[in-house]
């Protein structure tokens, strides 16, 4: 579902072609088209509507509800909800935020399943912390972003070590 959502783009009203970044040109015509359709319309062609339909099916939600959620903003006021259409840049940001939240929750679910399967004690008397090149880290809760940061740091350190060791080998020959 997440990969399908990444293929959903919104139309650029100044031309019939769509851009991969989902950006509109921000003109008055684009704003009028967005207001008429309840939000910025999907990019022309078959890919965006098909990707949206596939993502909605896999997520178990209505296609129109998902399209509206991605292309409008609703604010709750004392007088009731106010729904405003979004341009394609804001719609693409909504899509990206939704994908990020789903990835993070999927990661948390996976970690919880692994912890349950190996019998991790939820209230341990002792714990193990990791020491890496950037120092000692001991978190009660690691999320997907921290995992990605740590992975990137370790890959950078590995690349640096390989480069330095090769340079030392060449210098000592």
PDB file of C-alpha atoms in Angstrom:
ATOM      1  CA  UNK A   1       0.000   0.000   0.000  1.00  0.00           C
ATOM      2  CA  UNK A   2       2.825   2.370   0.855  1.00  0.00           C
ATOM      3  CA  UNK A   3       4.571   1.881  -2.461  1.00  0.00           C
ATOM      4  CA  UNK A   4       1.295   2.500  -4.282  1.00  0.00           C
ATOM      5  CA  UNK A   5       0.775   5.740  -2.336  1.00  0.00           C
ATOM      6  CA  UNK A   6       4.203   6.884  -3.517  1.00  0.00           C
ATOM      7  CA  UNK A   7       2.906   6.689  -7.103  1.00  0.00           C
ATOM      8  CA  UNK A   8      -0.016   9.040  -6.432  1.00  0.00           C
ATOM      9  CA  UNK A   9       0.624  12.507  -7.922  1.00  0.00           C
ATOM     10  CA  UNK A  10      -1.535  15.576  -8.301  1.00  0.00           C
ATOM     11  CA  UNK A  11      -2.166  17.564 -11.466  1.00  0.00           C
ATOM     12  CA  UNK A  12      -0.372  20.685 -12.554  1.00  0.00           C
ATOM     13  CA  UNK A  13      -3.277  22.724 -13.898  1.00  0.00           C
ATOM     14  CA  UNK A  14      -1.094  24.768 -16.280  1.00  0.00           C
ATOM     15  CA  UNK A  15      -0.414  21.723 -18.448  1.00  0.00           C
ATOM     16  CA  UNK A  16      -1.781  18.266 -19.081  1.00  0.00           C
ATOM     17  CA  UNK A  17       1.380  16.569 -17.880  1.00  0.00           C
ATOM     18  CA  UNK A  18       2.088  15.597 -14.298  1.00  0.00           C
ATOM     19  CA  UNK A  19       5.312  15.985 -12.408  1.00  0.00           C
ATOM     20  CA  UNK A  20       6.834  13.244 -10.300  1.00  0.00           C
ATOM     21  CA  UNK A  21       7.065  15.539  -7.271  1.00  0.00           C
ATOM     22  CA  UNK A  22       3.293  16.201  -7.368  1.00  0.00           C
ATOM     23  CA  UNK A  23       3.703  19.985  -7.404  1.00  0.00           C
ATOM     24  CA  UNK A  24       1.114  22.409  -8.816  1.00  0.00           C
ATOM     25  CA  UNK A  25       2.034  25.727 -10.325  1.00  0.00           C
ATOM     26  CA  UNK A  26       0.135  27.638  -7.611  1.00  0.00           C
ATOM     27  CA  UNK A  27      -1.890  29.805 -10.035  1.00  0.00           C
ATOM     28  CA  UNK A  28      -5.423  31.076  -9.488  1.00  0.00           C
ATOM     29  CA  UNK A  29      -6.592  28.506 -12.046  1.00  0.00           C
ATOM     30  CA  UNK A  30      -4.996  25.752  -9.969  1.00  0.00           C
ATOM     31  CA  UNK A  31      -6.701  27.068  -6.829  1.00  0.00           C
ATOM     32  CA  UNK A  32     -10.064  27.217  -8.626  1.00  0.00           C
ATOM     33  CA  UNK A  33      -9.649  23.678  -9.960  1.00  0.00           C
ATOM     34  CA  UNK A  34      -8.702  22.487  -6.484  1.00  0.00           C
ATOM     35  CA  UNK A  35     -11.725  24.197  -4.921  1.00  0.00           C
ATOM     36  CA  UNK A  36     -14.095  22.727  -7.529  1.00  0.00           C
ATOM     37  CA  UNK A  37     -12.841  19.187  -7.019  1.00  0.00           C
ATOM     38  CA  UNK A  38     -12.592  19.319  -3.232  1.00  0.00           C
ATOM     39  CA  UNK A  39      -8.792  19.418  -3.507  1.00  0.00           C
ATOM     40  CA  UNK A  40      -6.104  19.361  -6.135  1.00  0.00           C
ATOM     41  CA  UNK A  41      -7.100  16.784  -8.780  1.00  0.00           C
ATOM     42  CA  UNK A  42      -5.052  13.659  -9.389  1.00  0.00           C
ATOM     43  CA  UNK A  43      -2.544  13.743 -12.221  1.00  0.00           C
ATOM     44  CA  UNK A  44      -4.003  12.846 -15.602  1.00  0.00           C
ATOM     45  CA  UNK A  45      -3.429   9.343 -16.884  1.00  0.00           C
ATOM     46  CA  UNK A  46      -4.048   5.948 -15.406  1.00  0.00           C
ATOM     47  CA  UNK A  47      -1.161   5.640 -12.926  1.00  0.00           C
ATOM     48  CA  UNK A  48      -2.280   7.951 -10.082  1.00  0.00           C
ATOM     49  CA  UNK A  49      -5.941   6.820  -9.905  1.00  0.00           C
ATOM     50  CA  UNK A  50      -4.892   3.161 -10.154  1.00  0.00           C
ATOM     51  CA  UNK A  51      -2.237   3.617  -7.467  1.00  0.00           C
ATOM     52  CA  UNK A  52      -4.734   5.383  -5.200  1.00  0.00           C
ATOM     53  CA  UNK A  53      -7.307   2.614  -5.717  1.00  0.00           C
ATOM     54  CA  UNK A  54      -4.735  -0.107  -4.991  1.00  0.00           C
ATOM     55  CA  UNK A  55      -3.525   1.665  -1.842  1.00  0.00           C
ATOM     56  CA  UNK A  56      -7.089   2.202  -0.593  1.00  0.00           C
ATOM     57  CA  UNK A  57      -7.937  -1.470  -1.173  1.00  0.00           C
ATOM     58  CA  UNK A  58      -4.828  -2.659   0.699  1.00  0.00           C
ATOM     59  CA  UNK A  59      -5.455  -0.225   3.561  1.00  0.00           C
ATOM     60  CA  UNK A  60      -9.116  -1.237   3.740  1.00  0.00           C
ATOM     61  CA  UNK A  61     -10.499   2.267   3.212  1.00  0.00           C
ATOM     62  CA  UNK A  62     -12.781   3.903   0.653  1.00  0.00           C
ATOM     63  CA  UNK A  63     -10.965   5.358  -2.369  1.00  0.00           C
ATOM     64  CA  UNK A  64     -12.896   8.639  -2.287  1.00  0.00           C
ATOM     65  CA  UNK A  65     -12.316   9.027   1.465  1.00  0.00           C
ATOM     66  CA  UNK A  66      -8.568   8.509   1.015  1.00  0.00           C
ATOM     67  CA  UNK A  67      -8.465  10.969  -1.899  1.00  0.00           C
ATOM     68  CA  UNK A  68     -10.355  13.565   0.160  1.00  0.00           C
ATOM     69  CA  UNK A  69      -8.137  13.014   3.211  1.00  0.00           C
ATOM     70  CA  UNK A  70      -5.006  13.578   1.132  1.00  0.00           C
ATOM     71  CA  UNK A  71      -6.253  16.607  -0.812  1.00  0.00           C
ATOM     72  CA  UNK A  72      -8.154  18.603   1.827  1.00  0.00           C
ATOM     73  CA  UNK A  73      -7.557  20.007   5.308  1.00  0.00           C
ATOM     74  CA  UNK A  74     -10.313  19.915   7.916  1.00  0.00           C
ATOM     75  CA  UNK A  75     -10.261  22.161  10.977  1.00  0.00           C
ATOM     76  CA  UNK A  76     -12.680  21.753  13.854  1.00  0.00           C
ATOM     77  CA  UNK A  77     -14.282  24.985  15.064  1.00  0.00           C
ATOM     78  CA  UNK A  78     -17.039  25.651  17.604  1.00  0.00           C
ATOM     79  CA  UNK A  79     -19.417  26.161  14.654  1.00  0.00           C
ATOM     80  CA  UNK A  80     -18.434  22.848  13.050  1.00  0.00           C
ATOM     81  CA  UNK A  81     -15.750  21.505  10.745  1.00  0.00           C
ATOM     82  CA  UNK A  82     -14.267  23.684   8.000  1.00  0.00           C
ATOM     83  CA  UNK A  83     -12.786  21.804   5.043  1.00  0.00           C
ATOM     84  CA  UNK A  84     -10.345  23.589   2.739  1.00  0.00           C
ATOM     85  CA  UNK A  85      -8.881  22.279  -0.510  1.00  0.00           C
ATOM     86  CA  UNK A  86      -5.110  21.853  -0.745  1.00  0.00           C
ATOM     87  CA  UNK A  87      -2.818  22.441  -3.693  1.00  0.00           C
ATOM     88  CA  UNK A  88      -0.800  19.532  -5.023  1.00  0.00           C
ATOM     89  CA  UNK A  89       2.310  20.373  -2.980  1.00  0.00           C
ATOM     90  CA  UNK A  90       0.332  20.227   0.265  1.00  0.00           C
ATOM     91  CA  UNK A  91      -1.463  17.082  -0.942  1.00  0.00           C
ATOM     92  CA  UNK A  92       1.914  15.444  -1.649  1.00  0.00           C
ATOM     93  CA  UNK A  93       3.065  16.464   1.844  1.00  0.00           C
ATOM     94  CA  UNK A  94      -0.068  14.850   3.323  1.00  0.00           C
ATOM     95  CA  UNK A  95       0.653  11.679   1.351  1.00  0.00           C
ATOM     96  CA  UNK A  96       4.254  11.603   2.549  1.00  0.00           C
ATOM     97  CA  UNK A  97       3.221  12.195   6.174  1.00  0.00           C
ATOM     98  CA  UNK A  98       0.680   9.363   5.984  1.00  0.00           C
ATOM     99  CA  UNK A  99       3.291   6.984   4.564  1.00  0.00           C
ATOM    100  CA  UNK A 100       5.782   7.977   7.274  1.00  0.00           C
ATOM    101  CA  UNK A 101       3.254   7.317  10.046  1.00  0.00           C
ATOM    102  CA  UNK A 102       2.307   3.945   8.576  1.00  0.00           C
ATOM    103  CA  UNK A 103       5.980   2.951   8.250  1.00  0.00           C
ATOM    104  CA  UNK A 104       6.648   4.004  11.858  1.00  0.00           C
ATOM    105  CA  UNK A 105       3.660   2.077  13.193  1.00  0.00           C
ATOM    106  CA  UNK A 106       4.597  -0.957  11.122  1.00  0.00           C
ATOM    107  CA  UNK A 107       8.121  -0.793  12.550  1.00  0.00           C
ATOM    108  CA  UNK A 108       6.769  -0.509  16.108  1.00  0.00           C
ATOM    109  CA  UNK A 109       4.422  -3.441  15.503  1.00  0.00           C
ATOM    110  CA  UNK A 110       7.265  -5.554  14.095  1.00  0.00           C
ATOM    111  CA  UNK A 111       9.562  -4.771  17.050  1.00  0.00           C
ATOM    112  CA  UNK A 112       6.759  -5.626  19.506  1.00  0.00           C
ATOM    113  CA  UNK A 113       6.096  -8.953  17.721  1.00  0.00           C
ATOM    114  CA  UNK A 114       9.804  -9.833  17.784  1.00  0.00           C
ATOM    115  CA  UNK A 115      10.098  -8.868  21.456  1.00  0.00           C
ATOM    116  CA  UNK A 116       7.042 -10.970  22.325  1.00  0.00           C
ATOM    117  CA  UNK A 117       8.315 -13.953  20.361  1.00  0.00           C
ATOM    118  CA  UNK A 118      11.700 -13.955  22.112  1.00  0.00           C
ATOM    119  CA  UNK A 119      10.107 -13.414  25.504  1.00  0.00           C
ATOM    120  CA  UNK A 120      11.537 -10.006  26.330  1.00  0.00           C
ATOM    121  CA  UNK A 121      10.739  -8.847  29.845  1.00  0.00           C
ATOM    122  CA  UNK A 122       8.783  -5.565  29.596  1.00  0.00           C
ATOM    123  CA  UNK A 123      10.248  -4.360  32.939  1.00  0.00           C
ATOM    124  CA  UNK A 124      13.823  -5.692  33.028  1.00  0.00           C
ATOM    125  CA  UNK A 125      16.101  -5.183  36.021  1.00  0.00           C
ATOM    126  CA  UNK A 126      19.060  -4.693  33.698  1.00  0.00           C
ATOM    127  CA  UNK A 127      19.424  -3.652  30.080  1.00  0.00           C
ATOM    128  CA  UNK A 128      22.058  -3.602  27.373  1.00  0.00           C
ATOM    129  CA  UNK A 129      23.109  -0.311  25.794  1.00  0.00           C
ATOM    130  CA  UNK A 130      24.966   0.061  22.522  1.00  0.00           C
ATOM    131  CA  UNK A 131      28.277   1.869  22.239  1.00  0.00           C
ATOM    132  CA  UNK A 132      29.120   3.149  18.772  1.00  0.00           C
ATOM    133  CA  UNK A 133      31.481   5.744  17.365  1.00  0.00           C
ATOM    134  CA  UNK A 134      29.098   8.545  18.331  1.00  0.00           C
ATOM    135  CA  UNK A 135      28.862   7.567  21.988  1.00  0.00           C
ATOM    136  CA  UNK A 136      26.723   5.589  24.372  1.00  0.00           C
ATOM    137  CA  UNK A 137      22.988   5.472  23.697  1.00  0.00           C
ATOM    138  CA  UNK A 138      20.407   4.048  26.036  1.00  0.00           C
ATOM    139  CA  UNK A 139      16.797   4.727  25.060  1.00  0.00           C
ATOM    140  CA  UNK A 140      13.676   3.318  26.647  1.00  0.00           C
ATOM    141  CA  UNK A 141      12.045   3.386  23.232  1.00  0.00           C
ATOM    142  CA  UNK A 142      13.666   3.439  19.789  1.00  0.00           C
ATOM    143  CA  UNK A 143      11.559   4.403  16.818  1.00  0.00           C
ATOM    144  CA  UNK A 144      12.059   3.993  13.081  1.00  0.00           C
ATOM    145  CA  UNK A 145      13.778   7.364  12.692  1.00  0.00           C
ATOM    146  CA  UNK A 146      16.368   6.537  15.367  1.00  0.00           C
ATOM    147  CA  UNK A 147      16.971   3.161  13.731  1.00  0.00           C
ATOM    148  CA  UNK A 148      17.541   4.821  10.333  1.00  0.00           C
ATOM    149  CA  UNK A 149      19.874   7.420  11.851  1.00  0.00           C
ATOM    150  CA  UNK A 150      21.903   4.717  13.593  1.00  0.00           C
ATOM    151  CA  UNK A 151      22.067   2.630  10.404  1.00  0.00           C
ATOM    152  CA  UNK A 152      23.267   5.624   8.369  1.00  0.00           C
ATOM    153  CA  UNK A 153      25.886   6.465  10.995  1.00  0.00           C
ATOM    154  CA  UNK A 154      27.200   2.905  11.017  1.00  0.00           C
ATOM    155  CA  UNK A 155      27.374   2.805   7.199  1.00  0.00           C
ATOM    156  CA  UNK A 156      29.277   6.109   7.154  1.00  0.00           C
ATOM    157  CA  UNK A 157      31.700   4.819   9.773  1.00  0.00           C
ATOM    158  CA  UNK A 158      32.212   1.595   7.809  1.00  0.00           C
ATOM    159  CA  UNK A 159      32.905   3.581   4.618  1.00  0.00           C
ATOM    160  CA  UNK A 160      35.357   5.849   6.451  1.00  0.00           C
ATOM    161  CA  UNK A 161      37.216   2.887   8.009  1.00  0.00           C
ATOM    162  CA  UNK A 162      37.530   1.098   4.655  1.00  0.00           C
ATOM    163  CA  UNK A 163      38.821   4.260   2.987  1.00  0.00           C
ATOM    164  CA  UNK A 164      41.381   4.991   5.739  1.00  0.00           C
ATOM    165  CA  UNK A 165      42.636   1.393   5.878  1.00  0.00           C
ATOM    166  CA  UNK A 166      43.076   1.248   2.094  1.00  0.00           C
ATOM    167  CA  UNK A 167      44.915   4.582   2.206  1.00  0.00           C
ATOM    168  CA  UNK A 168      47.207   3.262   4.969  1.00  0.00           C
ATOM    169  CA  UNK A 169      47.879   0.074   3.001  1.00  0.00           C
ATOM    170  CA  UNK A 170      48.869   2.051  -0.092  1.00  0.00           C
ATOM    171  CA  UNK A 171      51.111   4.313   1.995  1.00  0.00           C
ATOM    172  CA  UNK A 172      52.916   1.380   3.653  1.00  0.00           C
ATOM    173  CA  UNK A 173      53.654  -0.569   0.467  1.00  0.00           C
TER     174      UNK A 173
END
